[in-house]
Coordinates of C-alpha atoms and ligand atoms in Angstrom, one line a residue:
X72 CA -23.2 -9.8 -0.6
X73 CA -20.6 -7.5 -2.0
X74 CA -19.2 -8.2 -5.4
X75 CA -16.2 -10.5 -5.6
X76 CA -13.1 -8.4 -5.3
X77 CA -9.4 -9.2 -4.9
X78 CA -7.9 -8.9 -8.3
X79 CA -10.8 -7.6 -10.1
X80 CA -11.1 -3.8 -10.5
X81 CA -14.3 -1.9 -9.7
X82 CA -16.7 -3.2 -12.2
X83 CA -18.3 -0.6 -14.5
X84 CA -17.2 2.4 -12.5
X85 CA -16.7 5.1 -15.1
X86 CA -13.8 7.5 -14.6
X87 CA -14.8 11.1 -13.9
X88 CA -13.2 12.1 -17.2
X89 CA -15.4 9.7 -19.0
X90 CA -18.4 10.5 -16.9
X91 CA -18.0 14.1 -17.8
X92 CA -17.8 13.2 -21.4
X93 CA -14.4 14.9 -21.5
X94 CA -12.2 13.4 -24.1
X95 CA -8.5 13.7 -23.6
X96 CA -8.1 15.6 -26.9
X97 CA -10.3 18.3 -25.6
X98 CA -8.5 18.5 -22.3
X99 CA -5.2 18.7 -24.1
X100 CA -6.4 21.6 -26.3
X101 CA -4.5 24.9 -25.9
X102 CA -5.7 26.9 -22.9
X103 CA -5.0 30.5 -21.9
X104 CA -2.5 29.7 -19.2
X105 CA 1.3 29.9 -19.7
X106 CA 1.9 26.2 -19.3
X107 CA -0.8 24.0 -20.8
X108 CA -1.8 21.3 -18.4
X109 CA -0.6 17.9 -19.5
X110 CA -3.0 15.1 -19.0
X111 CA -1.4 12.2 -17.2
X112 CA -3.2 8.9 -16.4
X113 CA -3.6 8.1 -12.8
X114 CA -5.0 4.9 -11.2
X115 CA -7.0 5.4 -8.0
X116 CA -8.0 2.7 -5.5
X117 CA -11.4 2.4 -3.8
X118 CA -10.1 4.5 -0.9
X119 CA -6.9 6.2 0.1
X120 CA -5.6 8.9 2.4
X121 CA -5.1 12.5 1.4
X122 CA -1.3 12.0 1.8
X123 CA -1.3 9.0 -0.5
X124 CA -3.3 10.8 -3.1
X125 CA -0.8 13.7 -3.0
X126 CA 2.0 11.2 -3.5
X127 CA 0.3 9.7 -6.5
X128 CA -0.4 13.1 -8.0
X129 CA 3.1 14.3 -7.3
X130 CA 1.8 17.3 -5.3
X131 CA 1.7 18.3 -1.6
X132 CA -1.0 17.1 0.8
X133 CA -1.8 20.8 1.4
X134 CA -2.7 21.3 -2.2
X135 CA -5.1 18.3 -2.0
X136 CA -6.7 19.7 1.2
X137 CA -7.2 23.0 -0.6
X138 CA -8.8 21.2 -3.6
X139 CA -11.1 19.3 -1.3
X140 CA -12.1 22.6 0.4
X141 CA -13.1 24.0 -3.0
X142 CA -15.5 21.0 -3.2
X143 CA -16.7 21.8 0.4
X144 CA -14.9 18.9 1.9
X145 CA -12.9 19.4 5.1
X146 CA -10.3 16.8 5.4
X147 CA -6.9 16.4 7.2
X148 CA -3.8 14.8 5.7
X149 CA -4.3 11.4 7.2
X150 CA -8.0 11.2 6.5
X151 CA -9.2 8.5 4.1
X152 CA -11.3 9.7 1.2
X153 CA -13.2 7.5 -1.2
X154 CA -12.6 6.8 -4.9
X155 CA -15.2 9.3 -6.1
X156 CA -13.9 12.2 -4.0
X157 CA -10.3 11.4 -5.0
X158 CA -11.2 11.1 -8.6
X159 CA -12.9 14.5 -8.6
X160 CA -9.7 16.1 -7.1
X161 CA -7.4 14.3 -9.5
X162 CA -9.6 15.4 -12.5
X163 CA -9.6 19.0 -11.3
X164 CA -5.8 18.8 -11.0
X165 CA -5.6 17.8 -14.7
X166 CA -5.2 14.1 -14.3
X167 CA -7.0 11.5 -16.4
X168 CA -8.4 9.0 -14.0
X169 CA -8.3 5.5 -15.4
X170 CA -9.7 2.4 -13.9
X171 CA -7.2 -0.2 -12.7
X172 CA -6.8 -2.8 -15.5
X173 CA -9.2 -5.7 -15.2
X174 CA -7.4 -8.8 -14.2
X175 CA -9.9 -11.5 -13.9
X176 CA -8.5 -14.5 -12.1
X177 CA -10.2 -17.5 -13.6
X178 CA -8.4 -20.8 -13.3
X179 CA -7.9 -21.0 -17.0
X180 CA -6.4 -17.6 -17.1
X181 CA -4.0 -18.3 -14.3
X182 CA -2.9 -21.4 -16.2
X183 CA -2.4 -19.1 -19.1
X184 CA -5.2 -20.7 -21.2
X185 CA -7.1 -17.5 -21.9
X186 CA -5.4 -14.5 -23.4
X187 CA -6.2 -11.1 -24.6
X188 CA -6.8 -11.1 -28.3
X189 CA -3.9 -8.9 -29.2
X190 CA -1.6 -11.5 -27.7
X191 CA -2.5 -14.3 -30.1
X192 CA 0.5 -13.7 -32.4
X193 CA 2.9 -14.0 -29.5
X194 CA 1.7 -17.2 -28.1
X195 CA 4.1 -20.1 -27.8
X196 CA 3.8 -23.6 -26.6
X197 CA 4.8 -23.9 -22.9
X198 CA 5.6 -26.9 -20.7
X199 CA 2.9 -28.6 -18.7
X200 CA 2.9 -28.1 -14.9
X201 CA 2.2 -31.4 -13.2
X202 CA 1.1 -32.2 -9.6
X203 CA 1.4 -35.7 -8.2
X204 CA -1.3 -36.8 -5.8
X205 CA -2.5 -40.0 -4.1
X206 CA -2.9 -42.0 -0.9
X207 CA -0.1 -41.9 1.7
X208 CA 2.8 -44.4 1.0
X209 CA 1.6 -45.1 -2.5
X210 CA 4.9 -43.7 -3.8
X211 CA 4.4 -40.0 -4.7
X212 CA 7.7 -38.8 -3.3
X213 CA 9.6 -41.8 -4.7
X214 CA 8.1 -41.2 -8.2
X215 CA 9.0 -37.5 -8.1
X216 CA 12.6 -38.4 -7.0
X217 CA 13.1 -41.0 -9.7
X218 CA 11.8 -38.7 -12.4
X219 CA 14.1 -36.0 -11.2
X220 CA 17.2 -38.2 -11.1
X221 CA 16.7 -40.0 -14.4
X222 CA 16.0 -36.9 -16.4
X223 CA 18.5 -34.2 -15.5
X224 CA 20.2 -32.7 -18.5
X225 CA 24.0 -32.9 -18.8
X226 CA 24.6 -29.2 -18.0
X227 CA 22.6 -29.5 -14.8
X228 CA 24.1 -32.8 -13.7
X229 CA 26.9 -31.1 -11.8
X230 CA 24.6 -28.8 -9.8
X231 CA 23.5 -29.8 -6.4
X232 CA 19.8 -30.5 -6.8
X233 CA 17.7 -28.7 -4.2
X234 CA 14.2 -28.8 -3.2
X235 CA 12.7 -25.5 -4.2
X236 CA 9.1 -26.5 -4.7
X237 CA 9.2 -27.3 -8.4
X238 CA 11.6 -28.7 -11.0
X239 CA 11.8 -29.3 -14.7
X240 CA 12.9 -32.3 -16.7
X241 CA 13.5 -32.7 -20.4
X242 CA 11.9 -35.5 -22.4
X243 CA 12.3 -35.8 -26.2
X244 CA 13.3 -32.1 -26.3
X245 CA 10.2 -31.1 -24.5
X246 CA 10.2 -29.9 -20.9
X247 CA 7.8 -30.9 -18.1
X248 CA 7.5 -29.0 -14.8
X249 CA 6.7 -30.9 -11.7
X250 CA 5.5 -29.3 -8.5
X251 CA 7.4 -31.3 -5.9
X252 CA 5.1 -30.8 -2.9
X253 CA 2.9 -33.8 -3.7
X254 CA -0.7 -34.2 -2.5
X255 CA -4.1 -32.7 -3.0
X256 CA -4.0 -30.7 0.2
X257 CA -1.3 -28.3 -1.1
X258 CA -3.0 -28.3 -4.5
X259 CA -6.4 -27.3 -3.1
X260 CA -5.0 -24.9 -0.6
X261 CA -3.4 -23.0 -3.5
X262 CA -6.6 -23.0 -5.4
X263 CA -8.4 -21.6 -2.4
X264 CA -6.1 -18.7 -2.5
X265 CA -7.1 -18.1 -6.1
X266 CA -4.0 -19.6 -7.7
X267 CA -4.2 -22.4 -10.2
X268 CA -0.8 -23.8 -10.8
X269 CA -1.4 -27.2 -12.2
X270 CA -2.2 -28.3 -15.7
X271 CA -2.2 -32.1 -15.2
X272 CA -2.8 -34.2 -12.1
X273 CA -1.0 -37.5 -11.9
X274 CA -2.7 -39.7 -9.4
X275 CA -0.6 -42.5 -8.0
X276 CA -2.2 -45.8 -6.9
X277 CA 0.0 -48.5 -5.4
X278 CA -0.6 -51.7 -7.3
X279 CA -0.5 -53.8 -4.1
X280 CA -2.9 -51.6 -2.1
X281 CA -5.5 -50.3 -4.5
X282 CA -7.8 -47.3 -4.4
X283 CA -7.9 -45.9 -0.9
X284 CA -9.8 -43.0 0.7
X285 CA -7.2 -40.4 -0.2
X286 CA -7.0 -41.7 -3.7
X287 CA -10.7 -40.9 -4.0
X288 CA -10.2 -37.5 -2.4
X289 CA -7.4 -36.7 -4.8
X290 CA -9.5 -37.7 -7.8
X291 CA -12.4 -35.5 -6.5
X292 CA -10.1 -32.6 -5.8
X293 CA -8.6 -32.7 -9.3
X294 CA -12.0 -33.0 -10.8
X295 CA -13.4 -30.1 -8.8
X296 CA -10.6 -28.0 -10.3
X297 CA -11.3 -29.2 -13.8
X298 CA -7.7 -30.5 -14.2
X299 CA -7.1 -33.5 -16.5
X300 CA -6.3 -36.7 -14.6
X301 CA -3.7 -39.4 -15.4
X302 CA -3.2 -42.5 -13.4
X303 CA 0.2 -44.0 -12.4
X304 CA -0.2 -47.5 -11.1
X305 CA 2.9 -47.7 -9.0
X306 CA 4.9 -50.6 -7.4
X307 CA 4.2 -53.0 -10.2
X308 CA 7.6 -54.6 -9.3
X309 CA 5.9 -56.1 -6.3
X310 CA 4.7 -59.8 -6.6
X311 CA 1.4 -59.0 -5.1
X312 CA 0.7 -56.2 -7.6
X313 CA -2.7 -56.4 -9.2
X314 CA -3.2 -53.7 -11.8
X315 CA -6.4 -55.1 -13.1
X316 CA -8.1 -54.8 -9.7
X317 CA -7.1 -51.2 -9.7
X318 CA -8.5 -50.5 -13.1
X319 CA -11.8 -52.0 -11.9
X320 CA -11.7 -49.8 -8.7
X321 CA -11.1 -46.7 -10.8
X322 CA -14.1 -47.5 -13.0
X323 CA -16.2 -47.5 -9.8
X324 CA -15.0 -43.9 -9.4
X325 CA -16.1 -43.2 -12.9
X326 CA -12.6 -43.1 -14.2
X327 CA -12.6 -45.3 -17.2
X328 CA -9.2 -46.0 -18.6
X329 CA -8.4 -45.9 -22.3
X330 CA -7.9 -49.6 -22.6
X331 CA -11.5 -50.1 -21.6
X332 CA -12.9 -47.4 -23.9
X333 CA -12.6 -44.5 -21.5
X334 CA -10.4 -41.4 -21.7
X335 CA -8.2 -41.8 -18.7
X336 CA -4.6 -42.5 -19.5
X337 CA -3.2 -45.2 -17.1
X338 CA 0.5 -46.2 -16.9
X339 CA 2.0 -49.0 -14.9
X340 CA 5.2 -47.8 -13.3
X341 CA 7.7 -48.7 -10.6
X342 CA 9.5 -45.9 -8.8
X343 CA 11.9 -48.6 -7.5
X344 CA 13.0 -50.2 -10.8
X345 CA 12.3 -47.2 -13.1
X346 CA 10.0 -49.3 -15.2
X347 CA 7.3 -47.2 -17.0
X348 CA 8.9 -43.8 -16.0
X349 CA 9.8 -42.8 -19.6
X350 CA 6.3 -43.9 -20.7
X351 CA 4.5 -41.8 -18.2
X352 CA 6.6 -38.8 -19.1
X353 CA 5.7 -39.3 -22.8
X354 CA 2.0 -39.6 -21.9
X355 CA 2.2 -36.4 -20.0
X356 CA 3.5 -34.7 -23.1
X357 CA 0.7 -36.2 -25.1
X358 CA -1.9 -34.8 -22.7
X359 CA -0.2 -31.4 -22.7
X360 CA -0.4 -31.4 -26.5
X361 CA -4.1 -32.0 -26.4
X362 CA -4.5 -29.2 -23.8
X363 CA -2.7 -26.8 -26.1
X364 CA -0.9 -25.1 -23.3
X365 CA 0.4 -21.7 -24.5
X366 CA 1.8 -18.5 -23.1
X367 CA 3.3 -15.3 -24.3
X368 CA 7.0 -15.0 -23.4
X369 CA 7.1 -11.4 -24.7
X370 CA 5.3 -9.8 -21.8
X371 CA 5.9 -9.0 -18.2
X372 CA 5.8 -12.1 -16.1
X373 CA 3.0 -13.2 -13.9
X374 CA 2.4 -16.4 -12.0
X375 CA 2.2 -17.9 -8.5
X376 CA 4.4 -18.3 -5.4
X377 CA 5.1 -22.0 -5.0
X378 CA 7.1 -21.8 -1.8
X379 CA 8.7 -19.1 0.3
X380 CA 10.8 -18.8 3.4
X381 CA 13.2 -16.5 5.3
X382 CA 16.9 -17.3 4.8
X383 CA 18.9 -16.0 7.8
X384 CA 21.7 -14.8 5.6
X385 CA 20.0 -13.8 2.4
X386 CA 16.6 -12.6 3.5
X387 CA 13.2 -13.6 2.0
X388 CA 13.4 -16.2 -0.7
X389 CA 10.5 -17.3 -2.9
X390 CA 10.1 -19.9 -5.6
X391 CA 8.0 -18.5 -8.3
X392 CA 6.3 -20.4 -11.1
X393 CA 5.9 -18.3 -14.2
X394 CA 2.5 -18.7 -15.8
X395 CA 2.9 -16.2 -18.5
X396 CA 5.6 -13.8 -19.7
X397 CA 9.3 -13.9 -19.0
X398 CA 10.7 -13.1 -15.6
X399 CA 14.1 -11.3 -15.7
X400 CA 16.8 -10.5 -13.2
X401 CA 16.5 -6.8 -12.0
X402 CA 12.8 -6.6 -12.5
X403 CA 10.4 -5.3 -9.8
X404 CA 7.6 -7.6 -8.8
X405 CA 4.6 -7.6 -6.5
X406 CA 3.9 -11.0 -4.8
X407 CA 0.9 -11.0 -2.5
X408 CA 1.4 -8.2 0.0
X409 CA 5.1 -7.7 -0.7
X410 CA 7.3 -6.4 -3.4
X411 CA 11.0 -6.0 -4.4
X412 CA 13.6 -5.9 -7.1
X413 CA 15.0 -9.3 -8.1
X414 CA 18.6 -9.3 -6.9
X415 CA 19.4 -12.9 -7.8
X416 CA 17.6 -15.8 -9.4
X417 CA 18.4 -19.5 -9.2
X418 CA 17.0 -22.7 -10.8
X419 CA 16.5 -26.0 -8.9
X420 CA 20.2 -26.9 -9.4
X421 CA 21.3 -23.8 -7.6
X422 CA 22.6 -22.3 -10.9
X423 CA 22.3 -18.5 -11.2
X424 CA 19.9 -17.7 -13.9
X425 CA 19.0 -14.4 -15.6
X426 CA 15.5 -15.3 -16.9
X427 CA 12.7 -17.7 -16.4
X428 CA 10.3 -18.4 -19.2
X429 CA 6.6 -19.6 -19.0
X430 CA 6.1 -22.7 -16.8
X431 CA 9.6 -22.4 -15.3
X432 CA 10.3 -22.2 -11.6
X433 CA 12.8 -19.7 -10.3
X434 CA 14.0 -19.0 -6.8
X435 CA 14.3 -15.3 -6.3
X436 CA 15.9 -13.0 -3.8
X437 CA 15.0 -9.4 -3.2
X438 CA 11.4 -9.3 -1.9
X439 CA 10.8 -7.1 1.1
X440 CA 9.1 -9.8 3.2
X441 CA 8.2 -13.4 2.8
X442 CA 5.1 -13.9 0.6
X443 CA 2.7 -16.9 1.1
X444 CA 2.6 -20.0 -1.0
X445 CA -0.3 -19.6 -3.4
X446 CA 0.0 -15.8 -3.6
X447 CA 0.0 -14.6 -7.2
X448 CA 2.8 -12.4 -8.4
X449 CA 3.3 -10.0 -11.3
X450 CA 6.1 -7.9 -12.6
X451 CA 5.5 -4.1 -12.6
X452 CA 7.1 -1.1 -14.1
X453 CA 8.9 0.3 -11.0
X454 CA 9.0 0.3 -7.2
X455 CA 6.6 3.1 -6.9
X456 CA 3.9 1.2 -8.9
X457 CA 4.6 -1.8 -6.7
X458 CA 4.1 0.2 -3.6
X459 CA 0.9 1.7 -4.9
X460 CA -0.4 -1.7 -5.9
X461 CA 0.2 -3.1 -2.5
X462 CA -1.4 -0.2 -0.8
X463 CA -4.5 -0.7 -3.0
X464 CA -4.6 -4.4 -2.2
X465 CA -4.3 -3.9 1.5
X466 CA -6.8 -1.2 1.6
X467 CA -9.3 -3.0 -0.6
X468 CA -8.9 -6.0 1.7
X469 CA -9.5 -3.9 4.8
X470 CA -12.6 -2.4 3.1
X471 CA -14.0 -5.6 1.8
X472 CA -12.4 -8.2 4.1
X473 CA -12.0 -9.7 0.7
X474 CA -10.9 -13.2 0.1
X475 CA -9.8 -14.2 -3.4
X476 CA -12.4 -16.9 -3.2
X477 CA -15.5 -16.0 -1.4
X478 CA -17.5 -18.8 0.3
X479 CA -21.1 -19.4 -0.4
X480 CA -23.7 -20.2 2.3
X481 CA -27.0 -22.1 2.0
X482 CA -28.7 -19.0 3.4
X483 CA -27.7 -16.7 0.6
X484 CA -27.4 -19.3 -2.2
X485 CA -30.7 -18.3 -3.8
X486 CA -29.9 -14.6 -3.9
X487 CA -26.5 -15.3 -5.4
X488 CA -28.1 -17.6 -8.0
X489 CA -30.6 -14.9 -8.9
X490 CA -27.8 -12.5 -9.5
X491 CA -26.1 -15.0 -11.7
X492 CA -23.2 -15.7 -9.4
X493 CA -23.8 -19.4 -8.9
X494 CA -25.5 -22.0 -11.1
X495 CA -24.4 -25.0 -9.1
X496 CA -24.4 -25.7 -5.4
X497 CA -21.1 -27.5 -4.8
X498 CA -21.4 -29.9 -1.9
X499 CA -18.8 -31.9 0.0
X500 CA -20.7 -34.7 1.8
X501 CA -19.4 -36.7 4.7
X502 CA -21.4 -39.5 6.3
X503 CA -21.1 -42.0 9.1
X504 CA -21.1 -45.1 6.8
X505 CA -20.6 -45.8 3.1
X506 CA -24.2 -47.0 2.8
X507 CA -25.6 -43.5 3.6
X508 CA -23.8 -41.9 0.6
X509 CA -25.8 -43.2 -2.3
X510 CA -29.3 -42.4 -1.0
X511 CA -28.3 -38.9 0.0
X512 CA -26.4 -38.2 -3.2
X513 CA -29.2 -39.4 -5.4
X514 CA -31.8 -37.3 -3.5
X515 CA -29.6 -34.2 -3.8
X516 CA -29.0 -34.7 -7.5
X517 CA -32.8 -34.8 -8.1
X518 CA -33.2 -31.3 -6.6
X519 CA -33.0 -28.0 -8.5
X520 CA -33.8 -27.2 -12.1
X521 CA -31.8 -26.2 -15.1
X522 CA -30.7 -22.9 -13.6
X523 CA -29.6 -24.1 -10.2
X524 CA -28.6 -27.6 -9.2
X525 CA -26.5 -29.6 -6.7
X526 CA -23.1 -30.9 -7.7
X527 CA -21.5 -33.4 -5.2
X528 CA -17.8 -32.7 -5.4
X529 CA -16.7 -35.3 -2.9
X530 CA -18.7 -37.9 -0.9
X531 CA -17.0 -40.2 1.6
X532 CA -17.5 -41.8 5.0
X533 CA -15.6 -40.3 7.9
X534 CA -15.4 -37.1 9.9
X535 CA -15.2 -33.7 8.3
X536 CA -11.5 -32.8 7.8
X537 CA -9.6 -29.7 7.0
X538 CA -9.2 -31.0 3.5
X539 CA -13.0 -31.2 3.0
X540 CA -13.3 -27.6 4.2
X541 CA -10.5 -26.5 1.9
X542 CA -12.2 -28.2 -1.1
X543 CA -15.5 -26.4 -0.3
X544 CA -13.6 -23.1 0.1
X545 CA -11.7 -23.5 -3.2
X546 CA -14.9 -24.4 -5.1
X547 CA -17.2 -22.0 -3.3
X548 CA -19.2 -24.9 -1.9
X549 CA -20.5 -26.1 1.4
X550 CA -19.9 -29.1 3.6
X551 CA -22.8 -31.3 4.7
X552 CA -22.3 -33.8 7.4
X553 CA -24.7 -36.7 8.0
X554 CA -24.0 -38.3 11.4
X555 CA -20.4 -37.0 10.8
X556 CA -18.8 -34.3 13.0
X557 CA -16.1 -31.9 12.0
X558 CA -12.6 -32.4 13.4
X559 CA -11.5 -29.5 15.6
X560 CA -9.1 -28.2 12.9
X561 CA -11.8 -28.4 10.3
X562 CA -14.3 -26.4 12.4
X563 CA -11.6 -23.7 13.1
X564 CA -10.8 -23.4 9.4
X565 CA -14.5 -23.2 8.4
X566 CA -15.1 -20.5 11.0
X567 CA -12.0 -18.6 9.9
X568 CA -12.8 -18.7 6.2
X569 CA -16.6 -18.5 6.5
X570 CA -17.2 -21.9 4.9
X571 CA -20.7 -23.2 5.7
X572 CA -20.6 -26.5 7.6
X573 CA -23.9 -28.1 8.4
X574 CA -24.5 -31.3 10.4
X575 CA -27.6 -33.5 10.2
X576 CA -28.8 -36.7 11.7
X577 CA -31.9 -37.1 9.6
X578 CA -31.5 -37.6 5.8
X579 CA -34.9 -36.0 5.1
X580 CA -33.9 -32.8 6.9
X581 CA -30.6 -32.5 5.1
X582 CA -32.3 -32.9 1.7
X583 CA -35.1 -30.6 2.6
X584 CA -32.8 -27.9 3.7
X585 CA -30.9 -28.0 0.5
X586 CA -34.1 -28.0 -1.5
X587 CA -35.3 -25.0 0.4
X588 CA -32.0 -23.2 -0.2
X589 CA -32.3 -23.9 -3.9
X590 CA -35.8 -22.4 -3.9
X591 CA -34.8 -19.5 -1.8
X592 CA -37.1 -20.6 1.0
X593 CA -34.6 -21.5 3.7
X594 CA -35.7 -20.2 7.1
X595 CA -33.1 -17.8 8.4
X596 CA -30.7 -19.2 10.9
X597 CA -30.0 -15.6 12.1
X598 CA -32.4 -13.2 13.8
X599 CA -32.0 -9.4 13.9
X600 CA -31.4 -7.8 17.3
X601 CA -32.1 -4.1 17.3
X602 CA -29.6 -2.1 19.3
X603 CA -30.6 1.5 18.9
X604 CA -32.2 4.2 16.9
X605 CA -30.9 7.6 15.6
X606 CA -32.6 10.4 13.8
X607 CA -31.0 12.2 10.9
X608 CA -30.9 15.9 11.7
X609 CA -28.6 17.2 8.9
X610 CA -27.0 15.7 5.8
X611 CA -23.5 16.6 4.7
X612 CA -22.8 15.7 1.1
X613 CA -19.3 14.3 0.3
X614 CA -18.1 14.3 -3.3
X615 CA -20.6 13.1 -5.8
X616 CA -21.8 9.9 -4.2
X617 CA -21.0 10.1 -0.5
X618 CA -22.8 11.6 2.4
X619 CA -22.6 11.7 6.1
X620 CA -25.8 11.8 8.2
X621 CA -25.5 14.1 11.2
X622 CA -27.7 12.2 13.8
X623 CA -29.0 12.3 17.3
X624 CA -29.0 9.0 19.0
X625 CA -32.6 8.7 20.4
X626 CA -32.6 5.2 21.9
X627 CA -30.2 2.4 22.9
X628 CA -26.8 2.7 21.4
X629 CA -25.3 2.9 17.9
X630 CA -22.2 1.0 16.9
X631 CA -19.7 1.0 14.1
X632 CA -19.9 -2.7 13.7
X633 CA -23.7 -2.8 13.1
X634 CA -26.1 -3.1 10.2
X635 CA -28.5 -0.2 9.6
X636 CA -31.9 0.0 8.2
X637 CA -32.9 3.5 7.0
X638 CA -36.5 4.1 7.7
X639 CA -38.5 6.9 6.0
X640 CA -42.0 7.4 7.1
X641 CA -42.0 3.9 8.5
X642 CA -40.7 2.3 5.3
X643 CA -37.3 0.7 4.9
X644 CA -35.5 2.6 2.1
X645 CA -32.1 1.0 2.6
X646 CA -30.4 -1.9 4.5
X647 CA -26.7 -1.4 4.7
X648 CA -23.5 -1.7 6.8
X649 CA -22.0 1.2 8.7
X650 CA -18.8 2.4 7.0
X651 CA -18.1 5.3 9.4
X652 CA -19.2 6.5 12.8
X653 CA -17.8 9.8 14.0
X654 CA -18.2 12.0 17.0
X655 CA -17.1 15.4 15.8
X656 CA -13.9 14.6 14.0
X657 CA -13.1 11.4 15.8
X658 CA -13.8 7.9 14.7
X659 CA -15.7 6.1 17.4
X660 CA -16.8 2.5 18.0
X661 CA -20.2 3.4 19.5
X662 CA -22.3 6.2 20.9
X663 CA -25.0 6.1 23.6
X664 CA -28.5 7.5 23.6
X665 CA -28.6 11.3 24.0
X666 CA -25.4 11.9 22.0
X667 CA -24.7 13.2 18.5
X668 CA -22.8 11.5 15.7
X669 CA -22.0 11.4 12.0
X670 CA -23.0 8.2 10.2
X671 CA -22.0 7.0 6.8
X672 CA -23.1 3.7 5.2
X673 CA -21.2 1.5 2.7
X674 CA -23.6 1.7 -0.2
X675 CA -26.3 4.2 0.6
X676 CA -25.9 8.0 0.8
X677 CA -29.3 9.4 -0.1
X678 CA -30.2 10.4 3.5
X679 CA -32.9 12.9 4.2
X680 CA -33.5 14.9 7.3
X681 CA -36.0 13.1 9.5
X682 CA -34.9 9.6 8.4
X683 CA -34.6 7.1 11.3
X684 CA -31.6 4.8 11.3
X685 CA -32.2 1.5 13.0
X686 CA -29.0 -0.1 14.2
X687 CA -29.1 -3.9 14.5
X688 CA -26.9 -6.9 14.5
X689 CA -27.6 -10.4 13.3
X690 CA -27.5 -13.2 15.9
X691 CA -27.6 -16.9 15.4
X692 CA -31.1 -18.1 16.2
X693 CA -30.2 -21.4 17.8
Ligands
LIG1860 P1 4.3 -41.2 -0.5 O1 3.8 -41.2 0.9 O2 3.1 -41.4 -1.5 O3 5.1 -40.0 -0.9 O4 5.1 -42.5 -0.7 P2 6.7 -42.7 -0.7 O5 7.3 -42.3 -2.0 O6 7.3 -42.2 0.6 O7 6.8 -44.3 -0.7 C1 6.3 -45.1 0.4 C2 7.1 -46.4 0.4 O8 6.9 -47.2 -0.7 C3 8.6 -46.2 0.6 O9 9.1 -47.2 1.5 C4 9.1 -46.5 -0.8 O10 10.4 -47.0 -0.8 C5 8.1 -47.5 -1.3 N1 7.9 -47.5 -2.8 C6 7.6 -46.4 -3.5 N2 7.5 -46.7 -4.8 C7 7.8 -48.0 -4.9 C8 7.8 -49.0 -6.0 O11 7.6 -48.7 -7.2 N3 8.1 -50.3 -5.7 C9 8.3 -50.7 -4.4 N4 8.6 -52.0 -4.2 N5 8.3 -49.8 -3.4 C10 8.0 -48.5 -3.6

């Protein structure tokens, strides 16, 4: 399993300058040439073309080709070279290669809860961002509407309120931001894209209807994200309202309200009469205070795209929610795979604004294309930096097929746990009947040890839905079905995102499989099918770490899309993926027996003449 990528830079990859132990002071020391070389910092992605490297180094592609030749590498202008090779050339041309800054996207960081130390002095309180969730028809939309109507400030009252995906209200001189696409589906879909926009989840339960399946789902989705939960018991104006029953039902979900000695704040409200609305807003501020939500307004803005669409007249429009920093008119930003200079900015009352501070939403014009909801954004120095960042992202994605959140499978669980990547197997459990849940859950919870154990994120009767798959994806978990089949949409989503979905009809087998996975003993569900062999005849070194094996295909066929075992005197010395297959200078998909080709692998380059490359693919056993 490759390391998690996306927003994280290459871990621990030293820059050539540092590898060579060459300090910048030394490099800047006077030399005998007329113009002393000035060291400039340059950031290089995992791979880029010769032309792109030239652009970054402000030189011509021909000069790069010449430099490569000096290092015995023949490359044309459109050829892709790897990080190491590019770094050597850049260093030779007097650049100081620096690693891309590490931007680790933990939920806390995205919510602006973790900061670099040097920022501490700049931190200021910021408004909480709230998502409203709950069962259909329990009054989520009505609640959002009444909050918006009763709390607009005077200045804004004249503006035409628009739905832009988020709005702010003012309560006792404090602001609160509401995301106005209610529901846990949007919340978890955003989380699956690596974005964590919400600080507090308000779960709405209708007093006349009680806790329903989607209420439980919403609670579990909020819990899985580690977001504080508040309860709004709505529709208390109705004669049949029974808040006490709801409090009992919540206790069954392990949500004990304050009144009963628990920690969950619970406020009775009516979206119809407005009763309790002021109270719930004040309670939100209280929770926000406990959470100590802070951000640094004195830095470039970063945050998340809440909503985006193409306006026929004005072009791509996106509502951004600022997590940290201040967003200003005229700045250049990168959002997902697109970028642009902010030409105009509006608030939710359609007023033009010049800046948006932490936790504020802003609708912006000026992006090149429409980003996706859930994409993260950041302000950068200029358009050139933006272009480079996007190229890096696209290329890294191509290379890694990276998802911001990478799913986990039962099959590779143990290996990931060994390498410290997971300590808990997150499970979404769907069963045929309510009665099956408890025995399965308690058997699963008994498994594992202190280093690796099962955590049931959500368990409910019913078929496996897209929402279940999304929750598993966002939490790097798996979905287990007991006598429960996936809905077609859920199966498609799981296949597309690589989320593991397993169906069982015997409890014992389900529990046994999970136990084996925790112990690293799960029998493979894939078998290896050998497709061909090739013998290494000559090794061409590329830069410091790369190499191409010049091979003769001796048997079967060899394919670009295959896995390769490198055999040396009958022993496996590497097991890797093909990263390049060439016939002379051309990239090819496959080559038959009797032909010659150049093979490079993703992680292994230490070929020797006489090595045998065994090309195989994994096939589902059943
Ligand atoms: P959502 O599906 O959760 O967004 O629910 P809606 O906001 O669309 O509300 C569903 C229905 O409940 C609508 O007919 C609302 O008018 C009604 N409703 C919402 N809140 C209240 C309330 O506090 N009291 C009463 N009596 N009806 C409400």
